[in-house]
PDB file of C-alpha atoms in Angstrom:
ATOM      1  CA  UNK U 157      76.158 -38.507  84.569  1.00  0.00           C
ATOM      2  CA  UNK U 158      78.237 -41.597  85.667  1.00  0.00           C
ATOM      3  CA  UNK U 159      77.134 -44.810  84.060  1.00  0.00           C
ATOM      4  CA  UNK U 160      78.000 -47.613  86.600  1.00  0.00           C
ATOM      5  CA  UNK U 161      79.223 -51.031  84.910  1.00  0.00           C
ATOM      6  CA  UNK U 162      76.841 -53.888  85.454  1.00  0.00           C
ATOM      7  CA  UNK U 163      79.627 -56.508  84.886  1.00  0.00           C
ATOM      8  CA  UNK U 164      81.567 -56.159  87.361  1.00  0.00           C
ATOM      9  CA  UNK U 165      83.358 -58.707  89.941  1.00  0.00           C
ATOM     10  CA  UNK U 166      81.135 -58.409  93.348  1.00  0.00           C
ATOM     11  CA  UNK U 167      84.215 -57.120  95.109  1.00  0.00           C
ATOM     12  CA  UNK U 168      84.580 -54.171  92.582  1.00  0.00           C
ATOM     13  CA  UNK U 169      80.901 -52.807  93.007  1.00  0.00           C
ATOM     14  CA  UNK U 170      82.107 -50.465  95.820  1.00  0.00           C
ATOM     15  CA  UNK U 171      84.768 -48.804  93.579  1.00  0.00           C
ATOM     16  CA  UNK U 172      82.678 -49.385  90.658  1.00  0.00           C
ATOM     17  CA  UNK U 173      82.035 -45.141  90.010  1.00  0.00           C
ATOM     18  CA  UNK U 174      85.646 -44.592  89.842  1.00  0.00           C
ATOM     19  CA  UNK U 175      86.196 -46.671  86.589  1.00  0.00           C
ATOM     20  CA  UNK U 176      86.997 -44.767  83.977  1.00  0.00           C
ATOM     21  CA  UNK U 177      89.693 -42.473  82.750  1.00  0.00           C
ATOM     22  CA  UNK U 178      89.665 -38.954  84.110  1.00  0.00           C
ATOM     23  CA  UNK U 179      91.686 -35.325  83.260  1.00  0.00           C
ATOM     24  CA  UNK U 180      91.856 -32.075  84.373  1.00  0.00           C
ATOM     25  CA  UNK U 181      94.455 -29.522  86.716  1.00  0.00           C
ATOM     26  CA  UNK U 182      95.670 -29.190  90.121  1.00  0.00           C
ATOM     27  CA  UNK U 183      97.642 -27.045  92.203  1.00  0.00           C
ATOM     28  CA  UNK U 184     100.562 -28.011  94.141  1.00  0.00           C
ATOM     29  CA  UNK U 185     101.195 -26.134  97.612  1.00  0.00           C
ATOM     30  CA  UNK U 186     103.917 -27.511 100.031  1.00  0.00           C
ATOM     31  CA  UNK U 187     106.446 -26.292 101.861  1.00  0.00           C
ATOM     32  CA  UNK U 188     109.622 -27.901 102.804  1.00  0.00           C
ATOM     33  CA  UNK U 189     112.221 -26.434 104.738  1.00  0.00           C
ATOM     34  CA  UNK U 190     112.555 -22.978 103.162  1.00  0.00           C
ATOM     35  CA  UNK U 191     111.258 -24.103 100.057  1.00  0.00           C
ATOM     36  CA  UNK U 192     108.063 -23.214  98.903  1.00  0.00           C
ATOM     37  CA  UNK U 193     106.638 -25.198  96.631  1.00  0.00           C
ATOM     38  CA  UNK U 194     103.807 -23.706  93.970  1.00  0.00           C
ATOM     39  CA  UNK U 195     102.455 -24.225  90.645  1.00  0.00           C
ATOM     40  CA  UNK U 196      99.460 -25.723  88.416  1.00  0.00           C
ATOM     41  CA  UNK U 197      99.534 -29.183  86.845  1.00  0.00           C
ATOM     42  CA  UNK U 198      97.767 -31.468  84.357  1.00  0.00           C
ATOM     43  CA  UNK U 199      96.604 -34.704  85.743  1.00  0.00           C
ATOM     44  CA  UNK U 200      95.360 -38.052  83.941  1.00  0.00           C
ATOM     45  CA  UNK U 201      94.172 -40.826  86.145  1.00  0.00           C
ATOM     46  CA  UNK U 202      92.817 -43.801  85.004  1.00  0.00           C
ATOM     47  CA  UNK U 203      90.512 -46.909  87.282  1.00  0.00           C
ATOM     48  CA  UNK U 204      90.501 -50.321  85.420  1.00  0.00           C
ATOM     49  CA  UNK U 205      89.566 -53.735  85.613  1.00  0.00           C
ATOM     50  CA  UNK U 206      90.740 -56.557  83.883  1.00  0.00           C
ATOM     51  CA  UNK U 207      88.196 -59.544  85.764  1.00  0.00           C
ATOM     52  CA  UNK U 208      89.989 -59.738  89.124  1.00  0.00           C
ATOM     53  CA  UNK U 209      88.449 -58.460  92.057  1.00  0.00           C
ATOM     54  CA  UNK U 210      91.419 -54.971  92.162  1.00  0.00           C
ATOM     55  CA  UNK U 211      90.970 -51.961  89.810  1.00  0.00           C
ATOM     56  CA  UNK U 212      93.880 -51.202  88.131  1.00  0.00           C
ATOM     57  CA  UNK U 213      95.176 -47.910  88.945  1.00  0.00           C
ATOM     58  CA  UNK U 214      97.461 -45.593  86.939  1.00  0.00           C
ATOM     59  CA  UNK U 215      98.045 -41.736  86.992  1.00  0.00           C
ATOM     60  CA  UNK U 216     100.399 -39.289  85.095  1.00  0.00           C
ATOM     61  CA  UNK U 217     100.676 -35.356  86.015  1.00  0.00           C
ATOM     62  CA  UNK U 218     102.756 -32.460  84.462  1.00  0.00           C
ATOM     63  CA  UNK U 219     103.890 -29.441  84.857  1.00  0.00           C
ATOM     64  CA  UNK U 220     103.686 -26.770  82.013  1.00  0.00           C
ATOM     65  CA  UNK U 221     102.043 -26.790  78.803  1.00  0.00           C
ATOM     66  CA  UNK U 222     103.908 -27.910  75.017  1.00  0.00           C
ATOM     67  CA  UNK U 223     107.953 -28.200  74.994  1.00  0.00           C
ATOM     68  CA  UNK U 224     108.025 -26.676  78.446  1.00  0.00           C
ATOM     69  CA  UNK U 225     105.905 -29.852  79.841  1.00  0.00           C
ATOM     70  CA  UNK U 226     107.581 -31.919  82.236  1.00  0.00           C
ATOM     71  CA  UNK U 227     106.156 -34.738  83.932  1.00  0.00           C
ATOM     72  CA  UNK U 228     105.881 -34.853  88.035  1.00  0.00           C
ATOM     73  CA  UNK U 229     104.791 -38.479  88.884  1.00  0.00           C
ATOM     74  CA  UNK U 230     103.983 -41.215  87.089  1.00  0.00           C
ATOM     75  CA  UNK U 231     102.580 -43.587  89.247  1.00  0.00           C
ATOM     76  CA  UNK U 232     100.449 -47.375  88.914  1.00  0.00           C
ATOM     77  CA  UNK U 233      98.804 -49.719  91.148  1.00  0.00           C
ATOM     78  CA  UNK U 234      95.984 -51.920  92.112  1.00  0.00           C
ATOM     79  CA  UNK U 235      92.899 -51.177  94.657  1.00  0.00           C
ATOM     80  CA  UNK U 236      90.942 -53.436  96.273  1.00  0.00           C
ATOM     81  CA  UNK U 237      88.256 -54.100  99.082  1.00  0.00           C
ATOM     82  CA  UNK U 238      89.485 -55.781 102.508  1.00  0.00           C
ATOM     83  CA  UNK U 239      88.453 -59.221 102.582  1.00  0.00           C
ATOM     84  CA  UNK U 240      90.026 -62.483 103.446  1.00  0.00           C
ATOM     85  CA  UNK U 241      91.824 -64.690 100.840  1.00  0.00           C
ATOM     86  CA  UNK U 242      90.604 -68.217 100.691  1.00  0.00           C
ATOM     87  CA  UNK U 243      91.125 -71.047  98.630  1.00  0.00           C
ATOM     88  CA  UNK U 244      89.349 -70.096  96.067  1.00  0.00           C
ATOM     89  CA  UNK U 245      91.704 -67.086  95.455  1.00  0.00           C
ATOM     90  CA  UNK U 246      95.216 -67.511  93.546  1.00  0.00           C
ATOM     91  CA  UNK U 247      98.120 -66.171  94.936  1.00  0.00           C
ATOM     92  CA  UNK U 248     100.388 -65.513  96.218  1.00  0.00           C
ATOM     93  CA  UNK U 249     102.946 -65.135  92.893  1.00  0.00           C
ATOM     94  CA  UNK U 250     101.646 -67.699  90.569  1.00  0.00           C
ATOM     95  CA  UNK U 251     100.190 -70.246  92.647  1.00  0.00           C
ATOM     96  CA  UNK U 252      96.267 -70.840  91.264  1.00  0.00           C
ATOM     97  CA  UNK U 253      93.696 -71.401  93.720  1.00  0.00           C
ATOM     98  CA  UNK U 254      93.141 -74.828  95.649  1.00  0.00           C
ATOM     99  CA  UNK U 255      89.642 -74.977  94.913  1.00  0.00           C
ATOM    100  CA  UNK U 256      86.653 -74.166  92.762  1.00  0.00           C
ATOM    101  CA  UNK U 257      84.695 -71.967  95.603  1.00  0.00           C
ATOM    102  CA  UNK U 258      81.579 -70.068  93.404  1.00  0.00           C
ATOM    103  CA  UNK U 259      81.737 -66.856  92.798  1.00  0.00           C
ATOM    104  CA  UNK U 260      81.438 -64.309  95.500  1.00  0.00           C
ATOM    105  CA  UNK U 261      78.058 -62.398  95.497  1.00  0.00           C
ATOM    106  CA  UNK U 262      76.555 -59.099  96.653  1.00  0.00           C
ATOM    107  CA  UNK U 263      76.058 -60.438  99.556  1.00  0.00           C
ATOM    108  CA  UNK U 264      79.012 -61.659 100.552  1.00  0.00           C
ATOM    109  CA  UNK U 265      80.460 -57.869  99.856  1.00  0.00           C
ATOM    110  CA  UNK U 266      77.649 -56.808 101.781  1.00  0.00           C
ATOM    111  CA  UNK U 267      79.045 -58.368 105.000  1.00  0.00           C
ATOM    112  CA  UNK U 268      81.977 -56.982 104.812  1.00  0.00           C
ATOM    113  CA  UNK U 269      80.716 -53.459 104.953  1.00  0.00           C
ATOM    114  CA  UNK U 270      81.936 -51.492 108.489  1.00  0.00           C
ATOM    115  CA  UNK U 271      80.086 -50.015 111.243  1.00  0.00           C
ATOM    116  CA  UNK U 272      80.001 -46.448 109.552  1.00  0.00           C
ATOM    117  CA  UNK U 273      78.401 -47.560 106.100  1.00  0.00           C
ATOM    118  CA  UNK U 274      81.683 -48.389 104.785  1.00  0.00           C
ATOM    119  CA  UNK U 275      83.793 -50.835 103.010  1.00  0.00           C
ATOM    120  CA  UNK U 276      87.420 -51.144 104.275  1.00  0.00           C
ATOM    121  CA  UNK U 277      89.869 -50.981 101.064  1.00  0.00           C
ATOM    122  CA  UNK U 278      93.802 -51.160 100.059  1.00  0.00           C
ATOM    123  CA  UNK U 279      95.418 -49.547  97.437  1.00  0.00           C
ATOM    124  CA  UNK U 280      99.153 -50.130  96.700  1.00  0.00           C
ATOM    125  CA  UNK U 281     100.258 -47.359  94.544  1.00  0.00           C
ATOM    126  CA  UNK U 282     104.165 -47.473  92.844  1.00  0.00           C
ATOM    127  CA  UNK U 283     106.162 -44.068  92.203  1.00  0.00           C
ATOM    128  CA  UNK U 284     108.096 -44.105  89.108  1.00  0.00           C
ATOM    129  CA  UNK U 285     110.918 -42.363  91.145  1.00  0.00           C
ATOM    130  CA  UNK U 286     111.156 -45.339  93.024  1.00  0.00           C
ATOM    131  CA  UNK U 287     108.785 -45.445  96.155  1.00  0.00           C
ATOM    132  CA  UNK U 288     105.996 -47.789  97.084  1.00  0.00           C
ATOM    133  CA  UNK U 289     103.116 -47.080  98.991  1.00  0.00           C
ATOM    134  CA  UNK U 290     100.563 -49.314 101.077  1.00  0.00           C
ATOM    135  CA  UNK U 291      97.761 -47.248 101.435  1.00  0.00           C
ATOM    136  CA  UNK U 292      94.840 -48.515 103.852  1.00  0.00           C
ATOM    137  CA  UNK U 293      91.199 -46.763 104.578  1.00  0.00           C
ATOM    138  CA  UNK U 294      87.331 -47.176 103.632  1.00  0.00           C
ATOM    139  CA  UNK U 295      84.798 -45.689 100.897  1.00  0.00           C
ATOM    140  CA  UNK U 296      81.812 -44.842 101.773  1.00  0.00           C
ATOM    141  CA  UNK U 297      79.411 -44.081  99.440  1.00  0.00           C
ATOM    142  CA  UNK U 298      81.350 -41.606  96.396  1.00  0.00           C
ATOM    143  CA  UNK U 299      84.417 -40.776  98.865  1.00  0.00           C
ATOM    144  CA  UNK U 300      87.579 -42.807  99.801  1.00  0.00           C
ATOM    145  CA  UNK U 301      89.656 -41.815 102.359  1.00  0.00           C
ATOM    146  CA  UNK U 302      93.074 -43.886 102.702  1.00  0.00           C
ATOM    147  CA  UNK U 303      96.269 -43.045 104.657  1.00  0.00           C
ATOM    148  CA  UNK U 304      99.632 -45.163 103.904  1.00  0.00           C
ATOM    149  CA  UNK U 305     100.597 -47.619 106.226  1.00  0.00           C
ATOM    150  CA  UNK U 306     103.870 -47.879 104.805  1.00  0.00           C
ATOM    151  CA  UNK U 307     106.169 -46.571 102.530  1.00  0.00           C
ATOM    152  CA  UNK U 308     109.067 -48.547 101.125  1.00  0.00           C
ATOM    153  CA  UNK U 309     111.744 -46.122  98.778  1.00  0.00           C
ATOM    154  CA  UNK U 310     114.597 -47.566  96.550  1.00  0.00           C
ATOM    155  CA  UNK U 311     118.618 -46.368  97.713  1.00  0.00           C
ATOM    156  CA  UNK U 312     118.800 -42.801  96.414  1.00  0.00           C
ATOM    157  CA  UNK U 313     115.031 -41.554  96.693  1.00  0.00           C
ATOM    158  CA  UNK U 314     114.322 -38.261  97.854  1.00  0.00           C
ATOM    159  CA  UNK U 315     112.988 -38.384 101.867  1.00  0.00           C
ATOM    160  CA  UNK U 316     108.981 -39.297 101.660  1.00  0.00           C
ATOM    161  CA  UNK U 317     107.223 -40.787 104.748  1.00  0.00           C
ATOM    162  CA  UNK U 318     104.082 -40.876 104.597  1.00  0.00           C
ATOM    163  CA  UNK U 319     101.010 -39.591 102.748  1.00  0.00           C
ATOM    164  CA  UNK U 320      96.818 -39.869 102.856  1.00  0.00           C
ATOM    165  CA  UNK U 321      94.766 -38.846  99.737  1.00  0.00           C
ATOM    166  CA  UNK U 322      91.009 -38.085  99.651  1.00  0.00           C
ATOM    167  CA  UNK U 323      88.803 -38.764  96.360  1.00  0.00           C
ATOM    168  CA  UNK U 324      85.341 -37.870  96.592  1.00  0.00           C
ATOM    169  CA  UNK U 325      82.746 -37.680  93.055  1.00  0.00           C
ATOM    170  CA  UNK U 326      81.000 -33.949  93.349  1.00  0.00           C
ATOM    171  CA  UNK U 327      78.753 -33.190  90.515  1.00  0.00           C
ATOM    172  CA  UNK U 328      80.380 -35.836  88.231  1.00  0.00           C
ATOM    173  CA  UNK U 329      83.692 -34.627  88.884  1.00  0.00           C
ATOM    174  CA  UNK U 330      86.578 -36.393  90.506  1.00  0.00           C
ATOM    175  CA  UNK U 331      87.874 -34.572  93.193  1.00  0.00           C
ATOM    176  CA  UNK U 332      90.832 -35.381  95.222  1.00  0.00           C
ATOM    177  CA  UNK U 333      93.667 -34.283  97.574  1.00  0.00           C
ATOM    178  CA  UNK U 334      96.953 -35.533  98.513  1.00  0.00           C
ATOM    179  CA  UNK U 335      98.914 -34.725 101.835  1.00  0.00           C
ATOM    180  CA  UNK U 336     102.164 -35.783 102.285  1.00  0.00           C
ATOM    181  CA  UNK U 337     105.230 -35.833 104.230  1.00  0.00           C
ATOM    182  CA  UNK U 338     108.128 -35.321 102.654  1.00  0.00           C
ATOM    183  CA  UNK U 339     111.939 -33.615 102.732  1.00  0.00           C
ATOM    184  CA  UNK U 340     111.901 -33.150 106.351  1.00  0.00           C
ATOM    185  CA  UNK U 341     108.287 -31.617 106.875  1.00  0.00           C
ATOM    186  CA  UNK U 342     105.361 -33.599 108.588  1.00  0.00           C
ATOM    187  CA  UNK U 343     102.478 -34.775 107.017  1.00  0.00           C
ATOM    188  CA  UNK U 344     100.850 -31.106 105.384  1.00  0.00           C
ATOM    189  CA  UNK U 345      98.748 -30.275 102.617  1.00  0.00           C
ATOM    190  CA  UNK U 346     100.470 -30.583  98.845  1.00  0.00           C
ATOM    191  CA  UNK U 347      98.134 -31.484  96.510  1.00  0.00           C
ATOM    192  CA  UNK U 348      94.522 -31.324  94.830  1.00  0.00           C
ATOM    193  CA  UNK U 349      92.642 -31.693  91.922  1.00  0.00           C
ATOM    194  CA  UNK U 350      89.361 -31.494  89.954  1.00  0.00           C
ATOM    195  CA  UNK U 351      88.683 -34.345  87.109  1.00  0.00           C
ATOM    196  CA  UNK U 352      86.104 -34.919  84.816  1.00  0.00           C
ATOM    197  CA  UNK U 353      85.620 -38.183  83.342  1.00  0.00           C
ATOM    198  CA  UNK U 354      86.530 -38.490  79.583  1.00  0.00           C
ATOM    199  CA  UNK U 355      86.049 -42.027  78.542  1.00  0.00           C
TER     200      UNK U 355
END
């Protein structure tokens, strides 16, 4: 059973079942050029908050078990509901906010929700090998689906262009998939996973 945090930010109550740190395996599947690419892999993923109105993101997957382990991605970032900044909001950088607005309420989350039952969200995910991500999409409900709207990599990164990942809570698991396109293919299936929640 998930517990849902009573706590919470207003802006956080639609990603509120995600909190929590989750582990189990995946497979990998992807081709690229004549490269098939196959295999089984150990995934931790963990949703924060720290009082903001994002959830802290972070997520660490191997390959292999003991001294043959070696890690795949290693990857952080911050997700968040679509909603206009005001003055009330700090940023950007370090600037604090202009004014004391109160704090935002259910319903002011409430009226941002979309015409399919929705809430439109943003998640900006970091590679360790050196490419960003801007994902954009909604959650509806126990599923998120998001699709990058850009991808920024450092000089020297292997060729990735774009990617979407689905995450959907099935019987109090965490399941998810990740498409990408990368090393010359187009945008295919690469990725998936079933979690279960472990603190």
């Amino acid at each position: 059973m998930i517990e849902l945090p009573t706590d919470l930010p207003a802006d956080l109550a639609p990603l509120s079942w995600l909190l929590g740190v989750w582990e189990g395996t995946g497979v990998i599947d992807y081709e690229a050029g004549d490269h098939h690419f196959t295999g089984e892999f150990t995934h931790r993923v963990s949703f924060s908050h720290d009082g903001g109105d994002a959830v802290n993101y972070s997520a660490t997957a191997w390959l292999g078990e003991g001294e043959s382990r070696r890690l795949l991605v290693s990857e952080v970032g911050f997700w968040r509901i679509v909603r206009p900044q005001g003055p009330g909001d700090p940023g950007p950088g370090l600037l604090p906010a202009v004014s004391d607005e109160p704090a935002r309420t259910a319903d002011d989350v409430e009226a941002l929700r979309t015409a399919e039952g929705g809430f439109e969200i943003a998640a900006n995910i970091v590679h360790a090998d050196g490419v960003s991500e801007l994902y954009l999409g909604q959650i509806r409900g126990p599923r998120i689906d998001i699709a990058t709207d850009a991808v920024i990599a450092a000089p020297g990164t292997k060729a990735y262009t774009a990617a979407t990942r689905l995450y959907g809570l099935v019987d109090g698991h965490l399941l998810w998939a990740w498409d990408i396109a990368a090393l010359g293919s187009e945008l295919g299936s690469h990725a998936s996973a079933r979690l279960a929640k472990v603190d």
